[in-house]
PDB file of C-alpha atoms in Angstrom:
ATOM      1  CA  MET A 293      76.207 139.714 124.427  1.00  0.00           C
ATOM      2  CA  LYS A 294      78.927 137.935 126.388  1.00  0.00           C
ATOM      3  CA  LEU A 295      79.818 139.452 129.732  1.00  0.00           C
ATOM      4  CA  ASP A 296      83.056 138.896 131.612  1.00  0.00           C
ATOM      5  CA  GLU A 297      82.368 136.823 134.743  1.00  0.00           C
ATOM      6  CA  ARG A 298      84.963 138.826 136.654  1.00  0.00           C
ATOM      7  CA  HIS A 299      82.998 142.008 136.002  1.00  0.00           C
ATOM      8  CA  LEU A 300      79.851 140.445 137.433  1.00  0.00           C
ATOM      9  CA  ILE A 301      81.758 139.328 140.539  1.00  0.00           C
ATOM     10  CA  GLN A 302      83.025 142.884 141.088  1.00  0.00           C
ATOM     11  CA  LEU A 303      79.494 144.250 140.632  1.00  0.00           C
ATOM     12  CA  ALA A 304      78.177 141.757 143.205  1.00  0.00           C
ATOM     13  CA  ALA A 305      80.849 142.802 145.716  1.00  0.00           C
ATOM     14  CA  VAL A 306      79.929 146.483 145.314  1.00  0.00           C
ATOM     15  CA  VAL A 307      76.190 145.805 145.690  1.00  0.00           C
ATOM     16  CA  GLN A 308      76.788 143.690 148.788  1.00  0.00           C
ATOM     17  CA  SER A 309      79.052 146.322 150.386  1.00  0.00           C
ATOM     18  CA  GLY A 310      77.034 149.385 149.358  1.00  0.00           C
ATOM     19  CA  GLY A 311      80.083 151.220 148.028  1.00  0.00           C
ATOM     20  CA  VAL A 312      82.873 150.881 145.475  1.00  0.00           C
ATOM     21  CA  THR A 313      85.697 151.290 147.980  1.00  0.00           C
ATOM     22  CA  GLU A 314      84.211 148.740 150.379  1.00  0.00           C
ATOM     23  CA  GLY A 315      83.346 146.310 147.567  1.00  0.00           C
ATOM     24  CA  ALA A 316      86.842 146.487 146.107  1.00  0.00           C
ATOM     25  CA  ALA A 317      88.393 145.813 149.522  1.00  0.00           C
ATOM     26  CA  SER A 318      86.164 142.764 150.061  1.00  0.00           C
ATOM     27  CA  ILE A 319      87.588 141.041 146.974  1.00  0.00           C
ATOM     28  CA  GLY A 320      91.149 142.299 147.353  1.00  0.00           C
ATOM     29  CA  MET A 321      91.112 144.854 144.543  1.00  0.00           C
ATOM     30  CA  ALA A 322      91.878 148.577 144.296  1.00  0.00           C
ATOM     31  CA  GLN A 323      88.963 151.031 144.144  1.00  0.00           C
ATOM     32  CA  PRO A 324      90.013 152.654 140.835  1.00  0.00           C
ATOM     33  CA  ALA A 325      90.131 149.290 139.070  1.00  0.00           C
ATOM     34  CA  VAL A 326      86.604 148.393 140.213  1.00  0.00           C
ATOM     35  CA  SER A 327      85.303 151.835 139.234  1.00  0.00           C
ATOM     36  CA  ARG A 328      86.703 151.340 135.727  1.00  0.00           C
ATOM     37  CA  THR A 329      85.060 147.923 135.520  1.00  0.00           C
ATOM     38  CA  LEU A 330      81.641 149.317 136.450  1.00  0.00           C
ATOM     39  CA  ALA A 331      81.969 152.161 133.949  1.00  0.00           C
ATOM     40  CA  LEU A 332      83.010 149.713 131.219  1.00  0.00           C
ATOM     41  CA  LEU A 333      80.100 147.421 132.042  1.00  0.00           C
ATOM     42  CA  GLU A 334      77.567 150.281 131.884  1.00  0.00           C
ATOM     43  CA  ARG A 335      78.893 151.335 128.473  1.00  0.00           C
ATOM     44  CA  ARG A 336      78.572 147.804 127.137  1.00  0.00           C
ATOM     45  CA  LEU A 337      75.040 147.437 128.479  1.00  0.00           C
ATOM     46  CA  GLY A 338      73.924 150.934 127.547  1.00  0.00           C
ATOM     47  CA  GLU A 339      72.121 151.054 130.888  1.00  0.00           C
ATOM     48  CA  PRO A 340      73.013 152.373 134.352  1.00  0.00           C
ATOM     49  CA  LEU A 341      73.780 149.848 137.066  1.00  0.00           C
ATOM     50  CA  PHE A 342      73.092 152.138 140.034  1.00  0.00           C
ATOM     51  CA  LEU A 343      70.543 154.813 140.840  1.00  0.00           C
ATOM     52  CA  LYS A 344      72.106 158.255 140.700  1.00  0.00           C
ATOM     53  CA  GLY A 345      72.606 160.235 143.877  1.00  0.00           C
ATOM     54  CA  ARG A 346      71.903 157.385 146.285  1.00  0.00           C
ATOM     55  CA  ARG A 347      74.243 156.621 149.191  1.00  0.00           C
ATOM     56  CA  PRO A 348      74.845 153.864 149.961  1.00  0.00           C
ATOM     57  CA  LEU A 349      74.780 152.772 146.335  1.00  0.00           C
ATOM     58  CA  GLN A 350      71.495 151.229 145.243  1.00  0.00           C
ATOM     59  CA  PRO A 351      71.405 149.059 142.108  1.00  0.00           C
ATOM     60  CA  THR A 352      68.898 149.464 139.316  1.00  0.00           C
ATOM     61  CA  PRO A 353      66.682 146.435 138.570  1.00  0.00           C
ATOM     62  CA  LEU A 354      69.146 145.358 135.892  1.00  0.00           C
ATOM     63  CA  GLY A 355      72.091 145.983 138.188  1.00  0.00           C
ATOM     64  CA  ARG A 356      70.500 143.893 140.933  1.00  0.00           C
ATOM     65  CA  SER A 357      69.757 140.986 138.573  1.00  0.00           C
ATOM     66  CA  LEU A 358      73.324 140.959 137.284  1.00  0.00           C
ATOM     67  CA  ALA A 359      74.669 141.302 140.832  1.00  0.00           C
ATOM     68  CA  GLU A 360      72.706 138.211 141.901  1.00  0.00           C
ATOM     69  CA  LEU A 361      74.359 136.225 139.117  1.00  0.00           C
ATOM     70  CA  GLY A 362      77.719 137.669 140.074  1.00  0.00           C
ATOM     71  CA  ASN A 363      77.122 136.754 143.707  1.00  0.00           C
ATOM     72  CA  THR A 364      76.657 133.105 142.724  1.00  0.00           C
ATOM     73  CA  MET A 365      80.022 133.222 140.987  1.00  0.00           C
ATOM     74  CA  LEU A 366      81.588 135.080 143.903  1.00  0.00           C
ATOM     75  CA  GLN A 367      80.414 132.470 146.407  1.00  0.00           C
ATOM     76  CA  ALA A 368      81.619 129.667 144.134  1.00  0.00           C
ATOM     77  CA  SER A 369      85.007 131.371 143.838  1.00  0.00           C
ATOM     78  CA  ARG A 370      85.284 131.732 147.609  1.00  0.00           C
ATOM     79  CA  ARG A 371      84.218 128.137 148.112  1.00  0.00           C
ATOM     80  CA  ALA A 372      86.838 127.008 145.586  1.00  0.00           C
ATOM     81  CA  SER A 373      89.489 128.956 147.520  1.00  0.00           C
ATOM     82  CA  GLU A 374      88.365 127.251 150.739  1.00  0.00           C
ATOM     83  CA  VAL A 375      88.546 123.840 149.075  1.00  0.00           C
ATOM     84  CA  VAL A 376      92.075 124.505 147.840  1.00  0.00           C
ATOM     85  CA  GLU A 377      93.156 125.798 151.243  1.00  0.00           C
ATOM     86  CA  SER A 378      91.601 122.791 153.003  1.00  0.00           C
ATOM     87  CA  PHE A 379      93.336 120.451 150.568  1.00  0.00           C
ATOM     88  CA  HIS A 380      96.748 122.033 151.138  1.00  0.00           C
ATOM     89  CA  GLN A 381      96.211 121.923 154.901  1.00  0.00           C
ATOM     90  CA  GLY A 382      95.311 118.224 154.732  1.00  0.00           C
ATOM     91  CA  ARG A 383      91.708 118.712 155.890  1.00  0.00           C
ATOM     92  CA  THR A 384      90.010 117.379 152.723  1.00  0.00           C
ATOM     93  CA  GLY A 385      90.764 114.651 150.225  1.00  0.00           C
ATOM     94  CA  VAL A 386      90.845 110.877 149.901  1.00  0.00           C
ATOM     95  CA  VAL A 387      93.281 108.523 151.623  1.00  0.00           C
ATOM     96  CA  ARG A 388      93.554 105.011 150.163  1.00  0.00           C
ATOM     97  CA  ILE A 389      95.010 102.576 152.665  1.00  0.00           C
ATOM     98  CA  ALA A 390      95.497  98.836 152.769  1.00  0.00           C
ATOM     99  CA  GLY A 391      97.048  96.429 155.214  1.00  0.00           C
ATOM    100  CA  THR A 392      97.158  93.025 156.822  1.00  0.00           C
ATOM    101  CA  PRO A 393      93.707  92.054 158.145  1.00  0.00           C
ATOM    102  CA  PHE A 394      94.437  91.399 161.844  1.00  0.00           C
ATOM    103  CA  PHE A 395      96.342  94.639 162.344  1.00  0.00           C
ATOM    104  CA  MET A 396      93.810  96.682 160.376  1.00  0.00           C
ATOM    105  CA  ASP A 397      90.851  95.357 162.359  1.00  0.00           C
ATOM    106  CA  ALA A 398      92.434  95.368 165.810  1.00  0.00           C
ATOM    107  CA  LEU A 399      94.511  98.549 165.731  1.00  0.00           C
ATOM    108  CA  ILE A 400      93.994 100.672 162.628  1.00  0.00           C
ATOM    109  CA  SER A 401      90.188 100.813 162.487  1.00  0.00           C
ATOM    110  CA  GLU A 402      90.060 102.706 165.779  1.00  0.00           C
ATOM    111  CA  VAL A 403      92.767 105.087 164.570  1.00  0.00           C
ATOM    112  CA  VAL A 404      90.764 105.747 161.394  1.00  0.00           C
ATOM    113  CA  ALA A 405      87.643 106.540 163.422  1.00  0.00           C
ATOM    114  CA  GLU A 406      89.555 108.962 165.625  1.00  0.00           C
ATOM    115  CA  PHE A 407      91.181 110.625 162.610  1.00  0.00           C
ATOM    116  CA  GLN A 408      87.865 111.165 160.832  1.00  0.00           C
ATOM    117  CA  THR A 409      86.309 112.606 163.968  1.00  0.00           C
ATOM    118  CA  ILE A 410      88.956 115.321 163.717  1.00  0.00           C
ATOM    119  CA  ASN A 411      88.911 115.471 159.894  1.00  0.00           C
ATOM    120  CA  PRO A 412      85.340 114.683 158.786  1.00  0.00           C
ATOM    121  CA  GLU A 413      85.937 115.923 155.221  1.00  0.00           C
ATOM    122  CA  ILE A 414      88.608 113.290 154.491  1.00  0.00           C
ATOM    123  CA  ARG A 415      87.346 110.015 153.058  1.00  0.00           C
ATOM    124  CA  ILE A 416      89.204 106.793 153.885  1.00  0.00           C
ATOM    125  CA  GLU A 417      89.139 103.909 151.413  1.00  0.00           C
ATOM    126  CA  GLN A 418      90.461 100.696 152.987  1.00  0.00           C
ATOM    127  CA  THR A 419      91.290  97.277 151.590  1.00  0.00           C
ATOM    128  CA  TYR A 420      93.046  94.159 152.942  1.00  0.00           C
ATOM    129  CA  ALA A 421      96.151  92.455 151.555  1.00  0.00           C
ATOM    130  CA  TYR A 422      99.466  90.912 152.517  1.00  0.00           C
ATOM    131  CA  LEU A 423     102.908  92.264 151.643  1.00  0.00           C
ATOM    132  CA  PRO A 424     103.354  91.103 148.009  1.00  0.00           C
ATOM    133  CA  ALA A 425      99.943  92.445 147.004  1.00  0.00           C
ATOM    134  CA  LEU A 426     100.502  95.644 148.983  1.00  0.00           C
ATOM    135  CA  GLN A 427     103.767  96.332 147.190  1.00  0.00           C
ATOM    136  CA  ALA A 428     102.109  95.739 143.822  1.00  0.00           C
ATOM    137  CA  ALA A 429      99.210  98.049 144.721  1.00  0.00           C
ATOM    138  CA  LEU A 430     101.606 100.832 145.724  1.00  0.00           C
ATOM    139  CA  HIS A 431     103.552 100.575 142.482  1.00  0.00           C
ATOM    140  CA  ALA A 432     100.304 100.496 140.483  1.00  0.00           C
ATOM    141  CA  GLY A 433      99.069 103.663 142.190  1.00  0.00           C
ATOM    142  CA  GLN A 434      96.030 101.852 143.608  1.00  0.00           C
ATOM    143  CA  ILE A 435      96.737 102.817 147.230  1.00  0.00           C
ATOM    144  CA  ASP A 436      98.547 105.676 148.941  1.00  0.00           C
ATOM    145  CA  LEU A 437      99.703 103.909 152.066  1.00  0.00           C
ATOM    146  CA  ALA A 438     100.205 100.333 153.247  1.00  0.00           C
ATOM    147  CA  ILE A 439     100.190  99.394 156.929  1.00  0.00           C
ATOM    148  CA  CYS A 440     101.849  96.042 157.396  1.00  0.00           C
ATOM    149  CA  PRO A 441     104.579  94.041 159.145  1.00  0.00           C
ATOM    150  CA  ILE A 442     107.859  93.755 157.245  1.00  0.00           C
ATOM    151  CA  ASP A 443     111.384  92.558 157.978  1.00  0.00           C
ATOM    152  CA  ILE A 444     113.579  94.244 155.382  1.00  0.00           C
ATOM    153  CA  LEU A 445     112.988  96.020 152.079  1.00  0.00           C
ATOM    154  CA  ASP A 446     114.692  94.746 148.956  1.00  0.00           C
ATOM    155  CA  GLU A 447     117.284  97.114 147.550  1.00  0.00           C
ATOM    156  CA  GLY A 448     115.832  99.119 144.697  1.00  0.00           C
ATOM    157  CA  SER A 449     112.234  98.447 145.720  1.00  0.00           C
ATOM    158  CA  GLY A 450     111.364 102.129 145.346  1.00  0.00           C
ATOM    159  CA  LEU A 451     109.540 101.997 148.684  1.00  0.00           C
ATOM    160  CA  THR A 452     110.092 103.522 152.115  1.00  0.00           C
ATOM    161  CA  PHE A 453     109.154 101.937 155.428  1.00  0.00           C
ATOM    162  CA  ASP A 454     108.626 103.751 158.733  1.00  0.00           C
ATOM    163  CA  GLU A 455     108.341 101.522 161.788  1.00  0.00           C
ATOM    164  CA  ILE A 456     105.457 102.290 164.152  1.00  0.00           C
ATOM    165  CA  LEU A 457     105.433  99.166 166.366  1.00  0.00           C
ATOM    166  CA  PRO A 458     108.192  96.600 166.997  1.00  0.00           C
ATOM    167  CA  GLY A 459     107.376  93.000 166.234  1.00  0.00           C
ATOM    168  CA  ARG A 460     106.454  90.774 169.110  1.00  0.00           C
ATOM    169  CA  ASN A 461     104.238  87.703 169.074  1.00  0.00           C
ATOM    170  CA  VAL A 462     102.440  86.060 171.971  1.00  0.00           C
ATOM    171  CA  ILE A 463     100.421  82.902 172.435  1.00  0.00           C
ATOM    172  CA  ALA A 464      96.792  83.932 172.844  1.00  0.00           C
ATOM    173  CA  CYS A 465      94.111  82.022 174.696  1.00  0.00           C
ATOM    174  CA  ARG A 466      90.889  82.581 176.607  1.00  0.00           C
ATOM    175  CA  SER A 467      91.291  84.202 180.019  1.00  0.00           C
ATOM    176  CA  THR A 468      90.076  81.022 181.789  1.00  0.00           C
ATOM    177  CA  HIS A 469      92.385  78.659 179.910  1.00  0.00           C
ATOM    178  CA  PRO A 470      93.657  75.710 182.020  1.00  0.00           C
ATOM    179  CA  LEU A 471      97.289  76.676 181.394  1.00  0.00           C
ATOM    180  CA  LEU A 472      96.670  79.988 183.155  1.00  0.00           C
ATOM    181  CA  MET A 473      95.673  78.070 186.275  1.00  0.00           C
ATOM    182  CA  ARG A 474      99.168  76.584 186.514  1.00  0.00           C
ATOM    183  CA  ARG A 475     101.811  78.377 188.538  1.00  0.00           C
ATOM    184  CA  LYS A 476     104.155  78.109 185.583  1.00  0.00           C
ATOM    185  CA  ALA A 477     103.180  76.419 182.362  1.00  0.00           C
ATOM    186  CA  ARG A 478     105.792  74.301 180.610  1.00  0.00           C
ATOM    187  CA  THR A 479     106.322  74.915 176.915  1.00  0.00           C
ATOM    188  CA  SER A 480     105.863  71.218 176.227  1.00  0.00           C
ATOM    189  CA  GLU A 481     102.271  71.513 177.491  1.00  0.00           C
ATOM    190  CA  LEU A 482     101.443  73.860 174.650  1.00  0.00           C
ATOM    191  CA  LEU A 483     101.351  70.893 172.318  1.00  0.00           C
ATOM    192  CA  ASP A 484      98.591  69.244 174.367  1.00  0.00           C
ATOM    193  CA  TYR A 485      96.029  71.728 173.080  1.00  0.00           C
ATOM    194  CA  PRO A 486      94.543  72.393 169.634  1.00  0.00           C
ATOM    195  CA  TRP A 487      95.669  75.405 167.620  1.00  0.00           C
ATOM    196  CA  ILE A 488      94.093  78.013 165.410  1.00  0.00           C
ATOM    197  CA  ALA A 489      96.074  78.587 162.225  1.00  0.00           C
ATOM    198  CA  PRO A 490      96.234  82.128 160.787  1.00  0.00           C
ATOM    199  CA  PRO A 491      94.953  82.745 157.242  1.00  0.00           C
ATOM    200  CA  PRO A 492      97.102  81.593 154.298  1.00  0.00           C
ATOM    201  CA  GLY A 493      99.544  84.277 153.261  1.00  0.00           C
ATOM    202  CA  SER A 494      99.725  85.753 156.731  1.00  0.00           C
ATOM    203  CA  PRO A 495     103.250  86.076 158.153  1.00  0.00           C
ATOM    204  CA  LEU A 496     101.752  84.747 161.382  1.00  0.00           C
ATOM    205  CA  LEU A 497     101.384  81.344 159.721  1.00  0.00           C
ATOM    206  CA  THR A 498     105.143  81.210 159.180  1.00  0.00           C
ATOM    207  CA  ASP A 499     105.669  82.327 162.774  1.00  0.00           C
ATOM    208  CA  LEU A 500     103.356  79.585 164.054  1.00  0.00           C
ATOM    209  CA  ARG A 501     105.241  76.894 162.163  1.00  0.00           C
ATOM    210  CA  SER A 502     108.584  78.184 163.434  1.00  0.00           C
ATOM    211  CA  LEU A 503     107.286  78.251 167.001  1.00  0.00           C
ATOM    212  CA  LEU A 504     105.973  74.716 166.893  1.00  0.00           C
ATOM    213  CA  LEU A 505     109.186  73.442 165.350  1.00  0.00           C
ATOM    214  CA  SER A 506     111.126  75.101 168.175  1.00  0.00           C
ATOM    215  CA  LEU A 507     108.910  73.183 170.614  1.00  0.00           C
ATOM    216  CA  GLY A 508     109.830  69.908 168.922  1.00  0.00           C
ATOM    217  CA  ALA A 509     106.437  69.349 167.281  1.00  0.00           C
ATOM    218  CA  THR A 510     106.355  67.178 164.182  1.00  0.00           C
ATOM    219  CA  GLU A 511     102.676  67.781 163.623  1.00  0.00           C
ATOM    220  CA  ILE A 512     100.129  70.281 164.872  1.00  0.00           C
ATOM    221  CA  LYS A 513      96.537  69.812 165.998  1.00  0.00           C
ATOM    222  CA  VAL A 514      94.843  72.517 163.944  1.00  0.00           C
ATOM    223  CA  ARG A 515      91.132  72.662 164.727  1.00  0.00           C
ATOM    224  CA  TYR A 516      90.350  75.930 162.989  1.00  0.00           C
ATOM    225  CA  SER A 517      92.103  77.927 160.278  1.00  0.00           C
ATOM    226  CA  GLY A 518      91.754  80.863 157.910  1.00  0.00           C
ATOM    227  CA  GLY A 519      89.268  82.868 159.960  1.00  0.00           C
ATOM    228  CA  SER A 520      88.980  86.610 160.367  1.00  0.00           C
ATOM    229  CA  LEU A 521      90.165  88.321 163.533  1.00  0.00           C
ATOM    230  CA  THR A 522      86.605  88.444 164.866  1.00  0.00           C
ATOM    231  CA  SER A 523      85.997  84.750 164.251  1.00  0.00           C
ATOM    232  CA  THR A 524      89.403  83.848 165.709  1.00  0.00           C
ATOM    233  CA  MET A 525      88.684  85.777 168.893  1.00  0.00           C
ATOM    234  CA  THR A 526      85.200  84.269 169.166  1.00  0.00           C
ATOM    235  CA  TYR A 527      86.640  80.767 168.743  1.00  0.00           C
ATOM    236  CA  LEU A 528      89.316  81.431 171.380  1.00  0.00           C
ATOM    237  CA  LYS A 529      86.732  82.593 173.905  1.00  0.00           C
ATOM    238  CA  GLY A 530      84.740  79.376 173.608  1.00  0.00           C
ATOM    239  CA  THR A 531      87.501  76.759 173.466  1.00  0.00           C
ATOM    240  CA  ASP A 532      90.847  75.769 174.947  1.00  0.00           C
ATOM    241  CA  ALA A 533      92.553  76.381 171.607  1.00  0.00           C
ATOM    242  CA  LEU A 534      95.719  78.436 171.320  1.00  0.00           C
ATOM    243  CA  THR A 535      96.980  80.674 168.551  1.00  0.00           C
ATOM    244  CA  ILE A 536      99.818  83.041 167.813  1.00  0.00           C
ATOM    245  CA  LEU A 537      99.050  86.739 167.525  1.00  0.00           C
ATOM    246  CA  PRO A 538     100.957  90.018 167.606  1.00  0.00           C
ATOM    247  CA  HIS A 539     101.070  91.352 171.152  1.00  0.00           C
ATOM    248  CA  GLY A 540      99.567  94.644 169.954  1.00  0.00           C
ATOM    249  CA  VAL A 541      96.488  92.819 168.670  1.00  0.00           C
ATOM    250  CA  VAL A 542      95.928  90.999 171.971  1.00  0.00           C
ATOM    251  CA  PHE A 543      96.589  94.238 173.845  1.00  0.00           C
ATOM    252  CA  ALA A 544      93.820  95.933 171.836  1.00  0.00           C
ATOM    253  CA  PHE A 545      91.309  93.450 173.308  1.00  0.00           C
ATOM    254  CA  ARG A 546      92.525  93.750 176.902  1.00  0.00           C
ATOM    255  CA  LYS A 547      89.492  95.721 178.105  1.00  0.00           C
ATOM    256  CA  GLU A 548      87.121  92.930 177.134  1.00  0.00           C
ATOM    257  CA  GLY A 549      88.963  90.554 179.466  1.00  0.00           C
ATOM    258  CA  ALA A 550      87.976  87.438 177.515  1.00  0.00           C
ATOM    259  CA  VAL A 551      91.255  86.806 175.678  1.00  0.00           C
ATOM    260  CA  THR A 552      94.767  87.188 177.021  1.00  0.00           C
ATOM    261  CA  ALA A 553      98.359  86.109 176.407  1.00  0.00           C
ATOM    262  CA  LEU A 554     100.029  83.159 178.055  1.00  0.00           C
ATOM    263  CA  PRO A 555     102.995  84.297 180.196  1.00  0.00           C
ATOM    264  CA  VAL A 556     105.374  82.267 178.045  1.00  0.00           C
ATOM    265  CA  LYS A 557     108.244  83.818 176.142  1.00  0.00           C
ATOM    266  CA  ILE A 558     108.435  82.887 172.486  1.00  0.00           C
ATOM    267  CA  PRO A 559     110.868  84.022 169.748  1.00  0.00           C
ATOM    268  CA  HIS A 560     110.260  87.527 168.417  1.00  0.00           C
ATOM    269  CA  PRO A 561     109.692  87.799 164.671  1.00  0.00           C
ATOM    270  CA  GLU A 562     112.330  89.684 162.704  1.00  0.00           C
ATOM    271  CA  ARG A 563     109.845  92.271 161.503  1.00  0.00           C
ATOM    272  CA  ALA A 564     107.963  95.345 162.634  1.00  0.00           C
ATOM    273  CA  LEU A 565     104.656  96.998 161.849  1.00  0.00           C
ATOM    274  CA  GLY A 566     104.999 100.172 159.862  1.00  0.00           C
ATOM    275  CA  LEU A 567     103.936 102.485 157.060  1.00  0.00           C
ATOM    276  CA  LEU A 568     104.985 101.458 153.556  1.00  0.00           C
ATOM    277  CA  ARG A 569     104.941 104.057 150.760  1.00  0.00           C
ATOM    278  CA  LEU A 570     106.358 104.813 147.353  1.00  0.00           C
ATOM    279  CA  ALA A 571     109.572 106.757 147.826  1.00  0.00           C
ATOM    280  CA  ALA A 572     109.060 109.052 144.834  1.00  0.00           C
ATOM    281  CA  ALA A 573     105.278 109.465 145.016  1.00  0.00           C
ATOM    282  CA  PRO A 574     103.844 112.979 145.530  1.00  0.00           C
ATOM    283  CA  ARG A 575     102.818 113.371 149.173  1.00  0.00           C
ATOM    284  CA  ALA A 576      99.169 114.449 149.224  1.00  0.00           C
ATOM    285  CA  PRO A 577      98.456 116.610 152.305  1.00  0.00           C
ATOM    286  CA  ALA A 578      95.553 114.395 153.467  1.00  0.00           C
ATOM    287  CA  VAL A 579      97.742 111.280 153.230  1.00  0.00           C
ATOM    288  CA  GLU A 580     100.495 113.021 155.167  1.00  0.00           C
ATOM    289  CA  ALA A 581      98.025 114.127 157.826  1.00  0.00           C
ATOM    290  CA  PHE A 582      96.747 110.561 158.206  1.00  0.00           C
ATOM    291  CA  ALA A 583     100.263 109.086 158.315  1.00  0.00           C
ATOM    292  CA  GLN A 584     101.274 111.556 161.028  1.00  0.00           C
ATOM    293  CA  HIS A 585      98.134 110.730 163.005  1.00  0.00           C
ATOM    294  CA  VAL A 586      98.885 106.998 162.805  1.00  0.00           C
ATOM    295  CA  SER A 587     102.498 107.526 163.862  1.00  0.00           C
ATOM    296  CA  GLN A 588     101.527 109.678 166.844  1.00  0.00           C
ATOM    297  CA  ASN A 589      98.833 107.224 167.900  1.00  0.00           C
ATOM    298  CA  PHE A 590     101.299 104.341 167.824  1.00  0.00           C
ATOM    299  CA  ARG A 591     103.894 106.278 169.806  1.00  0.00           C
ATOM    300  CA  ASN A 592     101.303 106.453 172.558  1.00  0.00           C
ATOM    301  CA  LEU A 593     100.401 102.775 172.067  1.00  0.00           C
ATOM    302  CA  ARG A 594     104.033 101.682 172.356  1.00  0.00           C
ATOM    303  CA  HIS A 595     104.265 103.462 175.697  1.00  0.00           C
ATOM    304  CA  LEU A 596     101.103 101.754 176.985  1.00  0.00           C
ATOM    305  CA  ILE A 597     102.235  98.326 175.794  1.00  0.00           C
ATOM    306  CA  LYS A 598     105.633  98.780 177.441  1.00  0.00           C
ATOM    307  CA  ARG A 599     103.999  99.670 180.763  1.00  0.00           C
ATOM    308  CA  HIS A 600     101.725  96.637 180.435  1.00  0.00           C
ATOM    309  CA  GLU A 601     104.670  94.321 179.718  1.00  0.00           C
ATOM    310  CA  GLN A 602     106.533  95.604 182.764  1.00  0.00           C
ATOM    311  CA  ALA A 603     103.501  94.818 184.932  1.00  0.00           C
ATOM    312  CA  VAL A 604     103.262  91.218 183.698  1.00  0.00           C
ATOM    313  CA  ILE A 605     105.626  88.426 184.737  1.00  0.00           C
ATOM    314  CA  TRP A 606     106.685  86.522 181.646  1.00  0.00           C
TER     315      TRP A 606
END
């Protein structure tokens, strides 16, 4: 005999509430409809579901057994409703992000941690890549959101870009670097020290070459190249080497006090850090919630960086 699962759920609600009216209200149904269901179920079974003359209603052994099964379904149904509601509110789901390594490690990882403290049911899947690979991953549906520096989008790219931090590079060094001991370092002195080259494919590598050309360098003393952000910072702390980094990345390490920026103005790159997405892709609530959290976090960061810049003589 096949029983309708909905009938068992209604039976469970009545048993839990101790009355038909109360049980119907608990599952959003009218009392007459539930009464008809119980009568239909008793006819199909050929057995009573409740003891006669008992108030509140008391189930028979068979009625209780069926109600227990119905309760399992009822709880699953309520849990499913909660899952759907959480999904639509952006409190559950998966967010697949990717971005340029230095920005992801210095700035985004902390934002992710803060976001998941607020939204523990959202899983973040992160990978690293530079712009060409990020664009390909977005079009292939492999990621939901790219966080990267970009100058201008090609017409017809099918992507949208929302700036979260303006581009600005600085020359980074250890906080006890000899050039910081000078009253005012000359740009020509920058070429007297070895340099750390950013990883291949990084837009910072292009920026470094442009900077050194503007200083009149025909060759560069590269002593270390291709390292991660952690290894680059560790190398800076222990040597007199210099490197070029986004100001936001150096700012993120300000509390450690071991690495800082030389007070030397250098050309700003024609790009900004931002969120890159498919223009026509469905906007999953969890992805939207994360994107809004990133944007708000960076609005605060821009304010802090601006105050810091105003306090430093460049």
